[in-house]
CSV table of C-alpha atoms and ligand atoms in Angstrom, one decimal:
chain,number,residue,atom,x,y,z
A,22,MET,CA,-24.2,18.6,8.0
A,23,LEU,CA,-21.9,16.2,6.2
A,24,PHE,CA,-21.1,17.7,2.8
A,25,LYS,CA,-18.3,15.4,1.6
A,26,ALA,CA,-17.9,11.9,3.1
A,27,ARG,CA,-14.6,10.0,3.5
A,28,SER,CA,-14.1,6.7,1.8
A,29,GLU,CA,-11.3,4.2,1.7
A,30,THR,CA,-8.7,5.1,-0.9
A,31,ASP,CA,-7.8,2.6,-3.6
A,32,LEU,CA,-4.3,2.7,-2.2
A,33,LEU,CA,-5.5,1.4,1.2
A,34,LYS,CA,-7.7,-1.2,-0.4
A,35,ILE,CA,-4.8,-2.5,-2.6
A,36,LEU,CA,-2.3,-2.6,0.2
A,37,ARG,CA,-4.9,-4.5,2.4
A,38,ILE,CA,-5.2,-7.1,-0.3
A,39,LEU,CA,-1.4,-7.3,-0.9
A,40,ASN,CA,-0.9,-7.7,2.8
A,41,THR,CA,-3.0,-10.9,2.7
A,42,ARG,CA,-1.9,-12.2,-0.7
A,43,LYS,CA,1.8,-11.4,-0.9
A,44,GLU,CA,4.9,-11.6,1.3
A,45,GLN,CA,5.5,-8.1,2.6
A,46,THR,CA,8.8,-6.5,3.5
A,47,LEU,CA,9.0,-5.0,7.0
A,48,GLU,CA,8.9,-1.5,5.4
A,49,GLU,CA,5.8,-2.4,3.3
A,50,LYS,CA,4.1,-3.8,6.4
A,51,GLN,CA,4.8,-0.7,8.4
A,52,TYR,CA,3.6,1.6,5.6
A,53,TYR,CA,0.4,-0.4,5.2
A,54,SER,CA,-0.3,-0.5,9.0
A,55,LYS,CA,0.3,3.3,9.2
A,56,LEU,CA,-2.3,3.9,6.5
A,57,GLU,CA,-4.8,1.5,8.1
A,58,LYS,CA,-4.4,3.1,11.5
A,59,GLY,CA,-4.6,6.6,10.1
A,60,TYR,CA,-7.9,5.7,8.4
A,61,GLU,CA,-9.3,4.1,11.5
A,62,GLY,CA,-8.5,7.4,13.4
A,63,GLU,CA,-10.2,9.5,10.7
A,64,VAL,CA,-13.3,7.3,10.8
A,65,GLN,CA,-13.5,7.6,14.6
A,66,PHE,CA,-13.3,11.3,14.4
A,67,ASP,CA,-16.0,11.4,11.7
A,68,LEU,CA,-18.3,9.7,14.2
A,69,LEU,CA,-17.9,12.8,16.4
A,70,THR,CA,-18.3,15.4,13.7
A,71,GLU,CA,-21.5,13.6,12.5
A,72,LYS,CA,-23.1,14.5,15.8
A,73,LEU,CA,-22.6,18.3,15.3
A,74,LEU,CA,-26.1,19.8,15.3
A,75,ASN,CA,-25.3,23.5,14.5
A,76,ASP,CA,-25.3,25.0,11.1
A,77,CYS,CA,-22.0,23.9,9.5
A,78,LEU,CA,-20.7,22.0,6.5
A,79,ILE,CA,-18.3,19.1,7.1
A,80,LEU,CA,-15.9,18.1,4.3
A,81,ASN,CA,-13.6,15.1,4.8
A,82,ASP,CA,-10.5,14.0,3.1
A,83,LEU,CA,-9.4,16.8,0.7
A,84,LEU,CA,-6.4,17.1,-1.5
A,85,PHE,CA,-5.7,20.4,-3.1
A,86,GLU,CA,-3.0,21.9,-5.3
A,87,ILE,CA,-2.1,25.6,-5.3
A,88,ASN,CA,0.8,27.0,-7.2
A,89,GLY,CA,2.2,23.6,-7.8
A,90,THR,CA,2.1,22.6,-4.1
A,91,LYS,CA,-0.1,19.8,-3.0
A,92,PHE,CA,-1.6,19.6,0.5
A,93,GLN,CA,-4.0,17.2,2.1
A,94,ILE,CA,-6.6,18.0,4.8
A,95,ASP,CA,-8.3,15.4,6.9
A,96,THR,CA,-11.4,17.5,7.9
A,97,VAL,CA,-12.7,20.9,7.1
A,98,ILE,CA,-15.7,22.4,8.9
A,99,ILE,CA,-17.2,25.5,7.5
A,100,PHE,CA,-19.0,27.7,10.0
A,101,GLN,CA,-20.4,31.2,9.4
A,102,ASP,CA,-17.2,33.2,10.1
A,103,THR,CA,-14.6,30.5,10.6
A,104,ILE,CA,-13.3,27.5,8.8
A,105,TYR,CA,-11.9,24.8,11.0
A,106,LEU,CA,-9.0,22.8,9.5
A,107,ILE,CA,-8.4,19.6,11.4
A,108,ASP,CA,-5.6,17.2,11.1
A,109,ILE,CA,-6.2,13.9,12.8
A,110,LYS,CA,-3.4,11.9,14.4
A,111,PHE,CA,-4.2,8.4,15.7
A,112,PHE,CA,-0.8,7.9,17.3
A,113,ASP,CA,-0.8,5.5,20.2
A,114,GLY,CA,1.6,5.3,23.1
A,115,GLU,CA,3.8,7.9,24.8
A,116,TYR,CA,5.3,10.8,23.0
A,117,LEU,CA,7.3,13.8,24.0
A,118,TYR,CA,7.3,17.3,22.7
A,119,ASP,CA,10.4,19.3,23.6
A,120,GLY,CA,9.3,22.5,21.9
A,121,GLU,CA,11.2,21.6,18.7
A,122,ASN,CA,10.7,17.9,18.1
A,123,PHE,CA,8.0,15.3,18.4
A,124,GLN,CA,9.4,12.1,19.5
A,125,THR,CA,8.4,8.6,20.7
A,126,SER,CA,9.3,7.4,24.2
A,127,TYR,CA,12.1,5.5,22.4
A,128,GLY,CA,13.6,8.8,21.2
A,129,LYS,CA,12.5,8.3,17.5
A,130,ILE,CA,11.8,11.7,16.1
A,131,VAL,CA,8.6,11.8,14.0
A,132,LYS,CA,7.4,14.5,11.6
A,133,ASP,CA,6.2,17.4,13.6
A,134,PRO,CA,2.4,17.5,13.2
A,135,LEU,CA,2.4,21.2,14.1
A,136,ASN,CA,4.7,22.1,11.2
A,137,GLN,CA,2.4,20.1,8.8
A,138,LEU,CA,-0.6,21.9,10.3
A,139,ASP,CA,1.0,25.4,9.8
A,140,ARG,CA,1.8,24.5,6.2
A,141,SER,CA,-1.7,23.3,5.4
A,142,LYS,CA,-3.3,26.3,7.1
A,143,SER,CA,-1.2,28.7,5.1
A,144,LEU,CA,-1.9,26.9,1.9
A,145,LEU,CA,-5.7,26.8,2.7
A,146,LEU,CA,-5.7,30.5,3.4
A,147,GLN,CA,-4.0,31.1,0.0
A,148,LEU,CA,-6.6,28.9,-1.7
A,149,LEU,CA,-9.5,30.7,0.0
A,150,GLN,CA,-8.1,34.1,-1.0
A,151,HIS,CA,-7.7,32.9,-4.5
A,152,LEU,CA,-11.4,31.8,-4.5
A,153,GLY,CA,-12.4,35.2,-3.1
A,154,PHE,CA,-13.5,34.0,0.4
A,155,GLY,CA,-12.3,36.0,3.4
A,156,LEU,CA,-13.1,33.6,6.2
A,157,THR,CA,-10.7,33.1,9.1
A,158,VAL,CA,-9.1,29.7,9.5
A,159,GLU,CA,-8.6,28.0,12.8
A,160,ALA,CA,-6.4,24.9,12.6
A,161,TYR,CA,-6.0,22.1,15.1
A,162,VAL,CA,-4.1,18.8,15.4
A,163,VAL,CA,-6.5,16.3,17.1
A,164,PHE,CA,-4.9,13.3,18.8
A,165,ASN,CA,-7.9,11.0,19.1
A,166,ASN,CA,-6.4,7.7,20.2
A,167,PRO,CA,-7.4,7.2,23.8
A,168,ASP,CA,-4.0,5.4,24.3
A,169,PHE,CA,-2.0,8.5,23.3
A,170,THR,CA,-0.1,10.5,25.9
A,171,LEU,CA,2.0,13.6,25.1
A,172,TYR,CA,4.5,14.6,27.7
A,173,HIS,CA,5.3,18.3,28.0
A,174,ALA,CA,2.3,19.1,25.9
A,175,PRO,CA,2.5,22.8,25.2
A,176,GLN,CA,-0.6,24.7,26.3
A,177,ASN,CA,-0.3,27.5,23.7
A,178,LYS,CA,-0.3,25.3,20.7
A,179,PRO,CA,-3.4,24.2,18.7
A,180,ILE,CA,-3.3,20.6,20.0
A,181,ILE,CA,-6.3,18.7,21.1
A,182,LEU,CA,-5.4,15.7,23.3
A,183,PRO,CA,-7.7,12.7,23.8
A,184,THR,CA,-8.9,14.0,27.2
A,185,GLN,CA,-9.8,17.4,25.7
A,186,LEU,CA,-11.7,16.0,22.7
A,187,ASN,CA,-15.2,15.9,24.2
A,188,ARG,CA,-14.9,19.5,25.4
A,189,PHE,CA,-13.5,20.5,21.9
A,190,MET,CA,-16.5,18.9,20.2
A,191,LYS,CA,-18.9,20.6,22.6
A,192,LYS,CA,-17.3,24.0,21.9
A,193,LEU,CA,-17.7,23.4,18.1
A,194,ASP,CA,-21.4,22.4,18.7
A,195,LYS,CA,-22.1,25.6,20.6
A,196,LYS,CA,-20.5,27.8,18.0
A,197,PRO,CA,-23.2,30.3,16.8
A,198,SER,CA,-23.4,29.9,13.1
A,199,LYS,CA,-25.9,30.6,10.3
A,200,LEU,CA,-24.8,29.6,6.9
A,201,ASN,CA,-26.0,31.1,3.6
A,202,ASN,CA,-25.7,30.4,-0.1
A,203,SER,CA,-22.1,31.6,-0.3
A,204,HIS,CA,-20.9,29.0,2.2
A,205,ILE,CA,-22.5,26.3,0.1
A,206,LYS,CA,-20.9,27.7,-3.0
A,207,LEU,CA,-17.5,27.6,-1.2
A,208,ALA,CA,-18.1,23.9,-0.2
A,209,GLU,CA,-19.0,23.1,-3.7
A,210,LYS,CA,-15.9,24.8,-5.0
A,211,LEU,CA,-13.7,22.9,-2.6
A,212,VAL,CA,-15.2,19.6,-3.6
A,213,ARG,CA,-14.7,20.5,-7.3
A,214,LEU,CA,-11.0,21.4,-6.6
A,215,ASN,CA,-10.4,18.2,-4.6
A,216,ILE,CA,-7.9,16.0,-6.4
A,217,VAL,CA,-8.7,12.3,-6.6
A,218,GLN,CA,-5.4,10.6,-5.8
A,219,THR,CA,-4.3,7.6,-7.8
A,220,PRO,CA,-2.4,5.0,-5.9
A,221,ASP,CA,0.3,4.4,-8.5
A,222,ASN,CA,3.2,6.3,-6.9
A,223,HIS,CA,2.8,4.8,-3.5
A,224,LEU,CA,2.4,1.1,-4.4
A,225,PRO,CA,5.1,-1.5,-4.0
A,226,PRO,CA,5.8,-3.4,-7.3
A,227,TYR,CA,3.8,-6.6,-7.7
A,228,LYS,CA,3.0,-9.1,-10.4
A,229,TYR,CA,0.1,-11.4,-11.1
A,230,GLU,CA,2.3,-14.4,-10.6
A,231,GLN,CA,3.5,-13.2,-7.1
A,232,VAL,CA,0.0,-12.8,-5.7
A,233,LYS,CA,-1.5,-15.8,-3.8
A,234,LYS,CA,-4.8,-16.9,-5.5
A,235,GLY,CA,-7.9,-18.2,-3.7
A,236,ILE,CA,-11.0,-16.8,-2.1
A,237,THR,CA,-10.2,-15.3,1.3
A,238,CYS,CA,-12.6,-15.1,4.2
A,239,LYS,CA,-14.4,-11.8,4.3
A,240,THR,CA,-13.8,-11.3,8.1
A,241,CYS,CA,-10.5,-12.9,9.0
A,242,HIS,CA,-8.8,-12.9,5.5
A,243,SER,CA,-7.8,-16.6,5.9
A,244,PHE,CA,-7.5,-18.8,2.8
A,245,SER,CA,-9.1,-21.7,4.6
A,246,VAL,CA,-12.3,-21.3,2.7
A,247,ILE,CA,-14.4,-24.2,1.4
A,248,THR,CA,-17.7,-24.3,-0.5
A,249,LYS,CA,-20.8,-25.8,1.1
A,250,GLY,CA,-23.9,-25.6,-1.0
A,251,ARG,CA,-24.5,-22.0,-2.0
A,252,LYS,CA,-22.0,-20.7,0.5
A,253,VAL,CA,-18.4,-20.5,1.2
A,254,VAL,CA,-17.4,-21.3,4.8
A,255,CYS,CA,-14.2,-20.3,6.6
A,256,GLY,CA,-12.4,-23.0,8.3
A,257,ALA,CA,-10.5,-20.6,10.5
A,258,CYS,CA,-13.4,-18.4,11.9
A,259,GLY,CA,-16.5,-20.1,10.7
A,260,HIS,CA,-17.8,-17.1,8.8
A,261,GLU,CA,-20.2,-18.0,6.0
A,262,GLU,CA,-20.8,-16.0,2.8
A,263,LEU,CA,-22.9,-16.6,-0.3
A,264,ILE,CA,-20.7,-17.9,-3.1
A,265,THR,CA,-22.1,-15.1,-5.3
A,266,THR,CA,-21.0,-12.3,-3.0
A,267,ALA,CA,-17.7,-13.9,-2.4
A,268,VAL,CA,-17.0,-14.2,-6.1
A,269,ILE,CA,-18.1,-10.6,-6.7
A,270,ARG,CA,-15.8,-9.5,-3.9
A,271,ASN,CA,-12.9,-11.4,-5.5
A,272,VAL,CA,-13.6,-9.9,-8.9
A,273,GLN,CA,-13.4,-6.5,-7.3
A,274,GLU,CA,-10.0,-7.4,-5.9
A,275,VAL,CA,-8.7,-8.6,-9.2
A,276,LYS,CA,-9.9,-5.4,-10.9
A,277,LEU,CA,-8.2,-3.3,-8.2
A,278,LEU,CA,-4.9,-5.1,-8.3
A,279,PHE,CA,-4.8,-5.6,-12.0
A,280,PRO,CA,-6.9,-3.0,-13.8
A,281,ASN,CA,-5.4,-4.1,-17.2
A,282,ARG,CA,-6.4,-7.7,-17.0
A,283,LYS,CA,-9.6,-8.9,-18.6
A,284,ILE,CA,-12.2,-10.4,-16.3
A,285,THR,CA,-13.1,-13.7,-17.9
A,286,THR,CA,-14.6,-16.9,-16.6
A,287,LYS,CA,-11.3,-18.7,-16.8
A,288,GLU,CA,-9.5,-15.9,-15.0
A,289,ILE,CA,-11.9,-15.9,-12.1
A,290,TYR,CA,-12.1,-19.7,-12.0
A,291,ASP,CA,-8.3,-19.8,-11.6
A,292,TRP,CA,-8.4,-17.0,-9.1
A,293,CYS,CA,-11.1,-18.4,-6.8
A,294,GLN,CA,-9.7,-21.9,-6.9
A,295,VAL,CA,-12.4,-23.5,-4.6
A,296,ILE,CA,-15.3,-23.1,-7.0
A,297,LYS,CA,-15.4,-26.3,-9.0
A,298,SER,CA,-18.0,-25.2,-11.6
A,299,LYS,CA,-17.0,-22.8,-14.4
A,300,LYS,CA,-20.7,-22.5,-15.3
A,301,ARG,CA,-21.5,-21.1,-11.9
A,302,ILE,CA,-18.8,-18.5,-12.3
A,303,THR,CA,-20.0,-17.5,-15.8
A,304,ARG,CA,-23.5,-17.2,-14.3
A,305,ILE,CA,-22.3,-14.9,-11.5
A,306,LEU,CA,-20.2,-12.8,-13.8
A,307,GLY,CA,-23.1,-12.6,-16.3
A,308,SER,CA,-25.6,-11.4,-13.8
A,309,ASN,CA,-23.4,-8.9,-11.9
A,310,PHE,CA,-21.1,-7.4,-14.6
A,311,LYS,CA,-21.5,-6.2,-18.1
A,312,ALA,CA,-20.5,-8.8,-20.7
A,313,VAL,CA,-18.4,-7.6,-23.7
A,314,GLY,CA,-17.8,-9.8,-26.7
A,315,VAL,CA,-19.2,-13.3,-27.5
A,316,CYS,CA,-18.6,-17.0,-26.7
A,317,LYS,CA,-15.0,-17.8,-25.7
A,318,TRP,CA,-13.9,-14.2,-26.1
A,319,THR,CA,-16.4,-12.8,-23.6
A,320,TYR,CA,-15.0,-10.7,-20.8
A,321,TYR,CA,-16.8,-8.7,-18.1
A,322,GLU,CA,-16.6,-5.0,-17.0
B,404,LIG,ZN1,-12.5,-16.4,8.5
């Protein structure tokens, strides 16, 4: 049973918007694409854990701190006697493990997922001990990108390769398990201890003036959007969206990018660019957000 769902972080959402609206350095592009790909891999793995039918609790995307050390876990599955800690890697292409280093086929050494896994496992064990739960922890790195190959894959390491994934999920599903109240208490405690990460430290600097304004297409992110009756239509892919939902979507973007700016009719009018009627924007803001203040000082929350 799913106990804690995964959702897109504000960091990912902001980087996605910046990727469309601002010139990115190569480094920024790579960082964004790494996060986007990582998230895609996690969501794909969630589709598999969702199918588990036996008695277990699934907690996705956790960040804990113990004794001043933070650690992040992609997926935790609580069974009767065992907790599975799973780190998901959506690497694609050919990699090589020489017993010491993980490297790409070009010889670029990447962070060893097994070291990271060991660290998380040991910290999770400390946390469980601290909470008074004596369950064993089994930890695995799951490589779930079908285009991933690992040469010299060691057989005695907790690695699940794409071709082993189905069997691994079947094994989990067959695990005898009967949960009781204390397992639920543990899951609740873990959710309570989960730290909600703020994106601040990982964001590149950006200013309002540097960000390209205009409604973007919901599907292809193009700026070639025009209004047609009650809809906005994308000139690049043909996607149509109600003006109301497009404006709401853009207000959310402004709020995410610039949490300190006040959402006013003028602000959104300037931002959207293609909507010619300020009255229409006031109406959309008024019926979808909470108005604060009066007349020309009105802003929306
Ligand atoms: Zn489009």
